[in-house]
Coordinates of C-alpha atoms in Angstrom, one line a residue:
M58 CA -51.3 122.3 94.4
N59 CA -47.6 121.9 96.0
K60 CA -46.8 120.8 99.2
T61 CA -44.9 123.3 101.7
I62 CA -42.9 123.1 104.7
I63 CA -41.6 125.4 107.2
I64 CA -37.8 125.8 107.6
N65 CA -35.9 127.8 110.0
I66 CA -32.5 129.1 108.8
N67 CA -30.6 130.8 111.9
G68 CA -33.8 132.0 113.6
I69 CA -35.8 133.3 110.5
V70 CA -38.8 131.1 109.7
F71 CA -39.6 130.5 106.0
H72 CA -42.4 128.5 103.9
I73 CA -40.9 126.8 101.2
E74 CA -42.3 124.2 98.6
E75 CA -40.8 120.7 98.9
D76 CA -39.0 120.9 95.8
A77 CA -37.3 124.0 96.4
Y78 CA -36.2 122.6 99.9
E79 CA -34.8 119.4 98.5
V80 CA -32.6 122.0 95.9
L81 CA -31.8 124.0 99.2
K82 CA -30.9 121.3 101.2
N83 CA -28.6 119.7 98.5
Y84 CA -26.8 123.0 98.1
M85 CA -25.9 123.4 101.9
T86 CA -24.7 119.9 102.1
D87 CA -22.3 120.8 99.1
V88 CA -21.1 124.1 100.8
K89 CA -20.7 122.5 104.4
R90 CA -18.8 119.5 102.7
H91 CA -16.7 122.2 100.9
F92 CA -15.8 124.1 103.8
L93 CA -15.3 121.3 106.5
N94 CA -11.7 121.4 106.5
S95 CA -11.5 125.0 106.7
A96 CA -10.3 126.8 110.1
D97 CA -13.7 127.8 111.1
S98 CA -16.0 126.2 109.1
L99 CA -19.1 126.6 111.2
E100 CA -18.7 130.4 111.1
I101 CA -18.3 130.7 107.7
T102 CA -21.5 128.3 106.9
T103 CA -23.5 130.3 109.4
D104 CA -22.5 133.6 107.5
I105 CA -23.3 131.9 104.1
E106 CA -27.1 131.1 105.7
N107 CA -27.3 134.3 107.1
R108 CA -26.6 135.8 103.6
I109 CA -29.4 133.5 102.0
A110 CA -31.9 134.1 104.4
E111 CA -31.4 138.0 103.7
M112 CA -32.0 137.4 100.0
F113 CA -34.7 135.1 100.6
N114 CA -36.5 137.9 102.5
E115 CA -35.7 140.4 99.9
L116 CA -37.4 138.3 97.1
L117 CA -40.4 138.0 99.2
A118 CA -40.7 141.3 99.9
H119 CA -40.1 142.4 96.3
E120 CA -42.6 139.9 94.9
G121 CA -44.9 140.3 97.5
K122 CA -45.9 136.5 98.6
Q123 CA -45.3 134.2 101.1
V124 CA -43.5 130.8 100.0
I125 CA -40.2 130.2 98.6
V126 CA -40.5 128.4 95.2
E127 CA -38.1 126.5 93.2
Q128 CA -37.0 129.5 91.3
D129 CA -36.4 131.5 94.0
V130 CA -33.6 128.9 95.3
N131 CA -32.1 128.8 92.1
A132 CA -32.0 132.7 91.7
V133 CA -29.9 132.8 95.1
I134 CA -27.7 130.0 94.4
S135 CA -26.7 131.7 91.0
Q136 CA -25.9 134.7 93.0
M137 CA -24.1 133.0 95.7
G138 CA -22.6 130.4 93.1
T139 CA -22.3 126.8 93.2
V140 CA -19.4 124.8 94.9
A141 CA -18.5 123.3 91.4
D142 CA -18.0 126.9 90.0
F143 CA -16.1 127.8 93.2
E144 CA -13.8 125.0 93.5
K145 CA -13.1 125.5 89.7
S146 CA -12.2 129.4 90.2
E147 CA -9.9 128.3 92.7
Q148 CA -8.0 126.1 90.6
D149 CA -7.7 128.4 87.7
A150 CA -6.9 131.4 89.8
E151 CA -3.4 132.8 89.2
P152 CA -0.8 133.7 92.1
G153 CA -2.1 137.0 93.8
F154 CA -5.6 136.5 92.5
S155 CA -6.8 136.4 96.3
D156 CA -5.4 140.0 96.6
N157 CA -7.8 141.2 94.1
F158 CA -11.2 139.8 94.8
Y159 CA -12.3 143.3 95.5
S160 CA -14.6 144.8 92.7
N161 CA -14.8 148.3 92.2
N162 CA -18.2 148.0 90.5
N163 CA -20.0 146.0 93.5
K164 CA -22.6 148.3 95.1
R165 CA -21.2 149.5 98.7
R166 CA -23.3 150.1 101.6
L167 CA -22.8 152.6 104.4
F168 CA -22.4 151.2 107.8
R169 CA -20.1 152.2 110.7
D170 CA -17.0 150.1 110.9
P171 CA -16.7 148.6 114.7
D172 CA -12.9 147.4 113.8
D173 CA -11.6 151.0 113.0
H174 CA -13.0 153.2 115.2
L175 CA -12.1 156.3 117.4
I176 CA -15.6 157.2 118.8
A177 CA -18.3 155.0 116.9
G178 CA -16.7 154.3 113.8
V179 CA -18.6 156.6 111.4
A180 CA -15.5 158.0 109.7
A181 CA -14.4 154.9 109.0
G182 CA -17.6 153.6 107.7
I183 CA -17.6 156.6 105.1
A184 CA -14.1 156.2 104.3
N185 CA -15.2 152.7 103.3
Y186 CA -18.1 153.8 101.5
F187 CA -16.0 156.3 99.4
D188 CA -12.8 153.8 99.3
V189 CA -10.5 156.4 101.0
Q190 CA -8.2 156.6 104.1
A191 CA -10.2 157.3 106.8
V192 CA -7.8 159.7 108.2
W193 CA -9.0 162.2 105.5
I194 CA -12.6 162.1 106.7
R195 CA -11.5 162.3 110.3
L196 CA -9.7 165.4 109.4
A197 CA -12.7 166.8 107.6
F198 CA -14.7 166.2 110.6
A199 CA -12.3 167.9 112.7
L200 CA -11.8 171.0 110.7
T201 CA -15.7 171.4 110.3
F202 CA -15.9 170.7 114.3
L203 CA -13.4 174.1 114.9
A204 CA -15.3 175.7 112.2
G205 CA -18.5 176.3 114.4
G206 CA -19.3 173.0 115.8
T207 CA -21.3 171.7 112.8
G208 CA -19.0 168.9 112.4
L209 CA -19.8 167.3 116.0
L210 CA -23.6 167.7 115.1
L211 CA -23.3 165.8 111.8
Y212 CA -21.3 163.3 113.5
I213 CA -24.0 162.7 116.3
I214 CA -26.7 162.2 113.6
L215 CA -25.0 160.0 111.7
W216 CA -23.9 157.8 114.6
I217 CA -27.6 157.7 115.2
V218 CA -28.8 157.1 111.6
V219 CA -26.0 155.0 110.3
P220 CA -26.2 151.2 111.2
K221 CA -23.4 149.3 112.8
A222 CA -21.9 146.5 110.7
I223 CA -22.2 143.8 112.8
S224 CA -22.4 140.5 110.6
R225 CA -19.7 139.4 108.1
A226 CA -22.2 140.5 105.2
D227 CA -22.4 143.9 106.5
K228 CA -18.6 144.2 106.9
M229 CA -18.1 142.6 103.4
A230 CA -21.0 145.2 101.7
M231 CA -19.6 147.9 103.6
K232 CA -16.1 147.0 101.7
G233 CA -17.8 146.1 98.4
E234 CA -16.7 142.6 98.4
K235 CA -18.7 140.0 96.7
L236 CA -21.5 138.4 98.7
N237 CA -21.1 134.8 97.6
L238 CA -19.0 132.0 98.2
E239 CA -15.9 133.2 97.0
G240 CA -16.3 136.5 99.1
F241 CA -17.1 134.8 102.1
K242 CA -14.2 132.5 101.8
R243 CA -11.7 134.9 101.1
N244 CA -12.9 137.3 103.9
F245 CA -12.5 134.9 106.3
E246 CA -8.8 133.8 105.0
Q247 CA -8.1 137.5 105.2
E248 CA -9.5 137.8 108.5
L249 CA -7.4 134.5 109.9
G250 CA -4.2 136.7 108.1
S251 CA -5.1 139.7 110.1
M252 CA -5.4 137.7 113.2
H253 CA -2.1 136.3 112.9
Q254 CA -0.5 139.6 112.2
N255 CA -2.0 141.0 115.3
F256 CA -0.2 138.6 117.3
S257 CA 3.2 140.0 116.4
N258 CA 5.1 142.8 118.3
F259 CA 5.5 144.7 115.5
K260 CA 1.9 145.5 114.5
Q261 CA 1.5 146.6 118.4
E262 CA 4.5 148.8 118.3
A263 CA 3.3 150.6 114.7
R264 CA -0.1 151.6 115.9
P265 CA -0.8 155.1 116.9
F266 CA -0.8 156.2 120.2
V267 CA -4.3 157.2 120.0
Y268 CA -5.6 153.6 119.2
K269 CA -3.5 152.4 122.0
A270 CA -5.1 155.2 124.5
R271 CA -8.6 154.1 122.7
D272 CA -7.9 150.3 123.5
F273 CA -6.9 150.9 127.0
S274 CA -9.8 153.4 127.9
G275 CA -12.0 150.7 126.7
D276 CA -10.7 148.0 128.6
L277 CA -10.5 150.3 131.5
G278 CA -14.3 150.8 131.1
H279 CA -15.1 147.3 130.4
H280 CA -13.5 146.4 133.7
L281 CA -14.8 149.1 135.7
A282 CA -18.4 148.6 134.2
N283 CA -17.6 144.7 135.3
F284 CA -16.4 145.7 138.8
L285 CA -19.3 148.0 139.3
T286 CA -21.8 145.6 138.5
G287 CA -20.4 142.9 140.5
F288 CA -19.9 145.7 143.8
A289 CA -23.7 146.2 143.1
N290 CA -24.9 142.8 143.0
L291 CA -22.8 142.1 146.2
F292 CA -24.5 145.3 147.7
L293 CA -28.2 144.3 146.8
K294 CA -27.4 140.7 148.3
L295 CA -26.1 142.2 151.5
V296 CA -29.0 144.5 151.6
G297 CA -31.5 141.3 151.0
I298 CA -29.7 139.6 153.9
L299 CA -30.2 142.4 156.3
I300 CA -34.0 142.7 155.3
L301 CA -34.5 139.1 155.6
L302 CA -32.8 139.0 159.3
A303 CA -35.0 141.8 160.2
C304 CA -38.3 140.6 158.7
F305 CA -37.4 137.0 160.3
G306 CA -36.5 138.9 163.4
W307 CA -39.9 140.9 163.5
L308 CA -41.4 137.4 162.6
V309 CA -40.7 135.5 165.7
F310 CA -41.2 138.6 167.8
F311 CA -45.1 138.7 166.6
I312 CA -45.5 135.0 166.9
V313 CA -44.1 135.0 170.4
A314 CA -46.3 138.0 171.3
L315 CA -49.2 136.4 169.7
V316 CA -48.7 133.0 172.0
A317 CA -48.3 135.6 174.7
F318 CA -51.6 137.3 174.3
L319 CA -53.7 134.4 173.9
S320 CA -52.1 132.3 176.8
V321 CA -51.6 134.8 179.7
G322 CA -53.5 137.7 178.3
H323 CA -50.4 140.6 177.9
F324 CA -47.0 140.7 176.8
M325 CA -44.4 142.7 178.5
P326 CA -42.9 144.6 175.3
F327 CA -46.5 146.4 175.0
H328 CA -47.0 147.0 178.6
D329 CA -48.8 150.5 177.6
I330 CA -51.7 148.8 176.3
P331 CA -55.2 148.6 178.7
Y332 CA -55.3 144.7 178.6
E333 CA -58.2 145.0 181.2
L334 CA -59.9 147.3 178.8
L335 CA -59.5 144.9 175.8
R336 CA -60.7 142.0 178.0
H337 CA -64.4 143.4 177.7
H338 CA -63.7 144.2 173.9
N339 CA -62.9 140.9 172.1
A340 CA -59.6 140.7 173.2
N341 CA -58.7 137.4 171.3
T342 CA -60.0 138.8 168.2
I343 CA -57.9 142.2 168.4
F344 CA -54.9 140.1 168.9
I345 CA -55.3 138.0 166.0
S346 CA -56.4 140.6 163.4
G347 CA -53.6 142.7 164.4
F348 CA -51.0 139.6 164.2
L349 CA -52.4 138.9 160.8
V350 CA -51.9 142.7 159.7
A351 CA -48.5 142.8 160.9
I352 CA -47.4 139.2 159.7
I353 CA -48.9 139.2 156.2
P354 CA -46.5 142.1 154.7
L355 CA -43.7 140.5 156.3
V356 CA -44.1 137.4 154.8
S357 CA -44.8 139.1 151.5
I358 CA -41.5 141.1 151.9
I359 CA -39.6 137.9 152.4
M360 CA -40.9 136.0 149.5
L361 CA -40.3 139.4 147.1
V362 CA -36.8 139.4 148.4
L363 CA -35.9 135.8 148.0
K364 CA -37.3 136.3 144.5
G365 CA -36.1 139.3 143.1
I366 CA -32.5 139.2 144.6
F367 CA -31.9 135.7 145.3
H368 CA -33.9 134.2 142.4
V369 CA -35.6 131.3 144.9
G370 CA -39.3 130.9 145.7
S371 CA -42.3 132.5 144.1
I372 CA -45.7 133.2 144.7
N373 CA -48.4 132.6 142.5
R374 CA -51.3 134.6 141.4
S375 CA -54.1 132.9 143.7
T376 CA -52.1 132.4 146.9
G377 CA -51.0 136.2 146.4
T378 CA -54.9 137.1 146.3
T379 CA -55.7 135.1 148.8
A380 CA -53.3 136.6 151.2
L381 CA -54.3 140.0 150.2
A382 CA -57.8 139.3 150.9
V383 CA -57.2 138.1 154.4
W384 CA -55.1 141.3 154.9
I385 CA -58.0 143.2 153.8
C386 CA -60.4 141.5 156.0
A387 CA -57.9 141.6 159.1
V388 CA -57.3 145.3 158.6
G389 CA -61.4 145.7 158.5
V390 CA -61.7 143.5 161.8
F391 CA -58.9 145.3 163.9
V392 CA -60.0 148.8 162.8
F393 CA -63.7 148.1 163.6
E394 CA -62.9 146.9 166.9
V395 CA -60.1 149.6 167.8
V396 CA -63.0 152.2 166.8
G397 CA -65.4 150.5 169.0
I398 CA -62.8 151.0 172.0
V399 CA -62.1 154.6 171.2
S400 CA -65.9 155.8 170.9
E401 CA -66.2 155.0 174.5
F402 CA -63.7 157.9 175.4
R403 CA -65.4 160.5 173.7
S404 CA -66.8 162.3 176.8
H405 CA -65.0 163.1 180.0
A406 CA -66.3 164.2 183.6
N407 CA -65.4 165.3 186.8
V408 CA -66.6 164.9 190.3
V409 CA -65.1 166.8 193.0
E410 CA -65.5 166.2 196.9
T411 CA -63.9 168.1 199.7
I412 CA -63.2 166.4 203.3
T413 CA -62.6 168.6 206.5
L414 CA -59.7 167.3 208.3
K415 CA -59.2 167.6 212.4
P416 CA -56.5 169.9 212.9
S417 CA -53.3 168.8 214.9
K418 CA -52.7 170.2 218.3
N419 CA -48.8 170.8 217.5
N420 CA -49.2 171.6 213.9
T421 CA -47.4 168.3 213.1
Y422 CA -49.0 166.0 210.5
Y423 CA -47.3 162.5 209.4
I424 CA -48.3 161.2 205.8
S425 CA -48.2 157.6 205.1
A426 CA -49.3 154.9 202.5
N427 CA -52.0 152.5 203.5
E428 CA -50.5 149.0 202.8
L429 CA -53.5 147.4 203.3
K430 CA -55.5 146.1 200.5
Y431 CA -59.1 147.2 200.4
F432 CA -61.7 144.6 199.7
T433 CA -65.4 145.1 199.0
A434 CA -68.3 143.7 200.9
G435 CA -68.9 141.2 197.9
D436 CA -64.8 140.4 197.7
S437 CA -64.8 139.9 201.4
A438 CA -67.7 137.4 201.6
R439 CA -66.0 135.8 198.4
L440 CA -62.9 135.3 199.8
N441 CA -64.1 134.7 203.5
I442 CA -62.0 137.5 204.9
K443 CA -63.6 137.5 208.5
S444 CA -62.1 133.9 209.0
L445 CA -58.7 135.2 209.2
S446 CA -56.9 135.7 212.2
P447 CA -57.1 139.5 213.6
N448 CA -53.2 139.3 213.5
M449 CA -53.3 138.6 210.0
K450 CA -53.4 141.2 207.4
I451 CA -53.6 141.2 203.5
T452 CA -51.2 143.8 202.1
D453 CA -51.6 145.6 198.7
D454 CA -49.2 144.4 196.2
E455 CA -48.3 147.7 194.3
D456 CA -45.8 145.6 192.2
N457 CA -48.4 143.5 190.7
D458 CA -48.5 145.6 187.1
F459 CA -51.5 143.6 185.9
D460 CA -53.9 144.1 189.1
T461 CA -57.3 144.9 188.1
F462 CA -57.2 148.8 187.7
N463 CA -53.2 148.9 187.3
H464 CA -53.4 151.5 184.8
R465 CA -55.3 154.1 186.7
N466 CA -53.6 157.0 188.2
I467 CA -53.5 158.9 191.4
R468 CA -51.6 162.4 192.3
L469 CA -51.2 164.1 195.9
N470 CA -50.4 167.7 195.9
I471 CA -49.8 169.5 199.2
E472 CA -50.5 173.0 199.4
I473 CA -51.1 176.0 202.1
A474 CA -54.5 176.3 203.6
D475 CA -55.5 180.3 203.4
S476 CA -58.3 179.4 206.1
G477 CA -55.9 177.7 208.5
Q478 CA -58.4 174.7 208.5
P479 CA -56.7 171.5 207.2
S480 CA -58.6 169.6 204.3
L481 CA -58.4 167.2 201.6
T482 CA -60.0 167.8 198.3
E483 CA -60.8 164.6 196.4
S484 CA -61.1 165.2 192.4
Y485 CA -62.1 162.0 190.2
R486 CA -62.2 162.0 186.6
A487 CA -63.4 159.5 183.9
R488 CA -64.4 159.1 180.4
G489 CA -67.4 157.4 178.4
A490 CA -69.1 157.0 174.9
F491 CA -71.1 160.2 176.3
Y492 CA -71.5 162.5 179.2
E493 CA -73.8 160.5 181.4
A494 CA -71.5 157.3 180.9
A495 CA -68.4 159.4 181.8
L496 CA -70.1 161.1 185.0
A497 CA -71.2 157.5 186.2
N498 CA -67.7 156.1 185.5
A499 CA -66.4 159.1 187.6
R500 CA -68.8 158.6 190.3
D501 CA -68.2 155.0 190.7
I502 CA -64.3 155.4 191.6
K503 CA -63.7 154.7 195.4
Y504 CA -61.0 156.0 197.2
N505 CA -59.9 155.1 200.7
F506 CA -58.2 157.6 203.1
K507 CA -57.9 157.7 206.7
Q508 CA -57.0 159.9 209.4
L509 CA -55.7 158.5 212.6
D510 CA -55.0 161.6 215.0
T511 CA -51.9 163.1 213.3
L512 CA -51.3 160.4 210.8
L513 CA -52.7 160.6 207.1
K514 CA -52.7 157.3 205.5
F515 CA -53.3 157.5 201.8
D516 CA -54.1 154.5 199.6
Q517 CA -52.2 154.1 196.4
R518 CA -54.8 153.0 194.2
F519 CA -58.3 153.4 194.0
Y520 CA -61.3 151.2 193.0
G521 CA -64.0 150.6 190.8
K522 CA -66.6 148.2 189.9
T523 CA -65.2 145.0 189.6
D524 CA -66.5 144.0 186.3
E525 CA -66.4 147.3 184.6
P526 CA -63.4 148.3 181.9
W527 CA -60.9 151.0 182.4
H528 CA -62.3 154.4 181.2
D529 CA -59.1 156.7 182.0
E530 CA -60.2 157.3 185.7
E531 CA -58.0 159.5 187.5
V532 CA -57.7 160.6 190.9
E533 CA -56.4 163.9 191.8
L534 CA -56.2 164.4 196.1
T535 CA -55.0 168.2 197.1
L536 CA -54.2 168.1 200.8
R537 CA -54.2 171.6 202.2
L538 CA -52.3 172.3 205.7
P539 CA -51.9 175.3 207.8
K540 CA -49.0 177.8 207.4
Y541 CA -45.8 176.6 209.3
A542 CA -47.1 172.8 209.6
K543 CA -44.7 170.6 209.9
V544 CA -45.0 167.7 207.7
V545 CA -43.3 164.3 208.1
I546 CA -43.7 162.1 204.6
D547 CA -42.8 158.4 204.6
H548 CA -41.0 156.9 201.7
N549 CA -43.8 154.6 200.7
I550 CA -46.1 157.6 199.7
D551 CA -43.4 158.3 196.6
R552 CA -45.6 156.3 193.9
I553 CA -48.6 159.1 194.3
A554 CA -46.8 162.1 195.6
N555 CA -45.5 164.9 193.4
F556 CA -42.7 166.1 195.6
N557 CA -39.2 164.8 195.8
I558 CA -38.3 163.0 199.1
H559 CA -35.2 161.6 198.0
D560 CA -33.6 165.1 197.4
C561 CA -34.8 166.6 200.9
N562 CA -32.8 163.7 202.3
E563 CA -29.6 164.4 200.0
L564 CA -29.8 167.9 201.1
N565 CA -29.9 166.6 204.9
K566 CA -26.9 164.1 203.8
K567 CA -29.2 161.0 204.9
E568 CA -29.0 157.8 203.2
Y569 CA -32.3 157.2 201.2
D570 CA -32.0 153.3 202.2
K571 CA -31.3 153.9 205.9
V572 CA -34.0 156.8 206.5
N573 CA -37.6 156.1 205.8
T574 CA -39.2 159.7 206.5
A575 CA -38.5 163.4 205.1
T576 CA -39.4 166.6 206.9
F577 CA -41.2 169.5 205.2
I578 CA -42.5 173.1 206.5
M579 CA -45.3 174.5 204.7
T580 CA -44.5 178.2 204.0
D581 CA -46.0 180.9 202.1
N582 CA -44.1 179.4 198.8
G583 CA -45.5 175.8 199.6
M584 CA -43.7 172.9 201.1
Q585 CA -40.0 173.5 201.6
C586 CA -37.6 170.9 202.7
K587 CA -36.6 171.2 206.4
V588 CA -33.0 171.4 206.7
D589 CA -30.8 170.3 209.8
T590 CA -29.0 173.4 210.9
L591 CA -25.8 171.3 212.1
V592 CA -25.5 169.7 208.4
T593 CA -25.8 173.2 207.0
D594 CA -23.1 174.6 209.2
T595 CA -21.0 171.8 208.5
I596 CA -21.3 172.5 204.7
I597 CA -20.9 176.0 205.3
R598 CA -17.6 175.6 207.2
K599 CA -16.4 172.9 204.6
H600 CA -16.4 175.6 201.8
L601 CA -15.2 179.0 203.9
P602 CA -11.6 180.1 204.6
I603 CA -9.8 179.0 207.7
D604 CA -10.3 182.6 209.3
S605 CA -14.0 182.4 208.6
T606 CA -15.0 179.4 210.4
K607 CA -16.1 181.4 213.4
I608 CA -19.3 182.3 211.7
K609 CA -22.3 180.8 213.1
V610 CA -25.3 180.0 211.3
K611 CA -28.7 180.7 213.3

């Protein structure tokens, strides 16, 4: 039984016996000591180690074993040459010997030449393999390309199949140089000589134009690629910053919204939400679950952008799984509550009531809004309304957007009465989970209308049961008046009227903020604005020629 150890030769792991390791260690120590004073000893010794590693791999694969023994190390050393033999050959070498260290008897390997290439180095690699000038191989490819395109196809195939000479050992094998200490040393010396020669202007001027064009295009492509890469990184960072700013903005918005919902029960940017309806359906649960549904994706996006673009922060698997579970639960709760609310609006019902009005003697009617607030008997007792002074009145604050029934709609239409008898038709509509509930909700609507001789007073809101939620209640009022009736409408009815009082005053050249009423006439075509003839006459005279001012308007 022999003791084995594990070694690493330039990234390749080998199992080697202890005796063989000592031989290899002493050999590499001698090699490093010999090349210590060379221009680049580290590069030479690294190339030698790479070659030794390749030879060990070949030995192990050929003999089908896993451990390197002392005989394997001695075999590799004999092929590479010992330092003593190498130093002796250097002393015995005649002048000019360094130029003849190539051997035509050495086996060459086919590689693509990365140092002498126009496209991919295929032609130069073939030239090195057959020891001919690269220009003849390139000419052959060009002729076959012109002869039918086969040269291009062959070049592409070789480009894919033939490996590129990357290491020094590959380049030496491509040119048939000895892969031993002497070969590595002289190859490196020749490379240094070529580098010094490249610094001279002579070689730069002597290079063919096609090489210069190739180098220029290569440098241009390299710099362009660097520029595009930098620009892409900058653009991604800018996009990431914009995404972060947007996410943080929405984050603050939703936090403020949640605080407003939980504290005062409403939030102005979401003014269309029926808050009185939510008040009867676990409003806080809906607000919190909706907040989690919106906030968890925002936080996830922020963390992903920070990690993916700016390479900061991270989310471990347990945290991500917990956040996902919380989000799914929040979605479930939110959907459950919303579906429960929506189910209460499946059916609708309509109740209609017609009131006969007292006709006016002079066929003139005044329409105005009732500014007094309506109280039920229960509210009157609770608020002790009877104790108020007779001169004290409680007005209806129509600007109170968060009143109990602020989302309920009223529309007032005025039409001609075919029978000549004035009347008011009140149509109440509401929704419910089923028809009976919808009908009950419609019948619970209470609307106040008063006729005081020729004055018709309409409330600007209607009422239902105090503790009942909103069920999309609507009130549509249809006032029918006799033909040629004169209708004087107050501006405070604008909120529920479907006719434009402002335009009528504009037609009569009356300022809206100084005139409180507008006058209409009931015709066969419906309500028409009553136009002052003096105003009309002034308008006509303003636009007619001077000799036509005698025209009278009747």
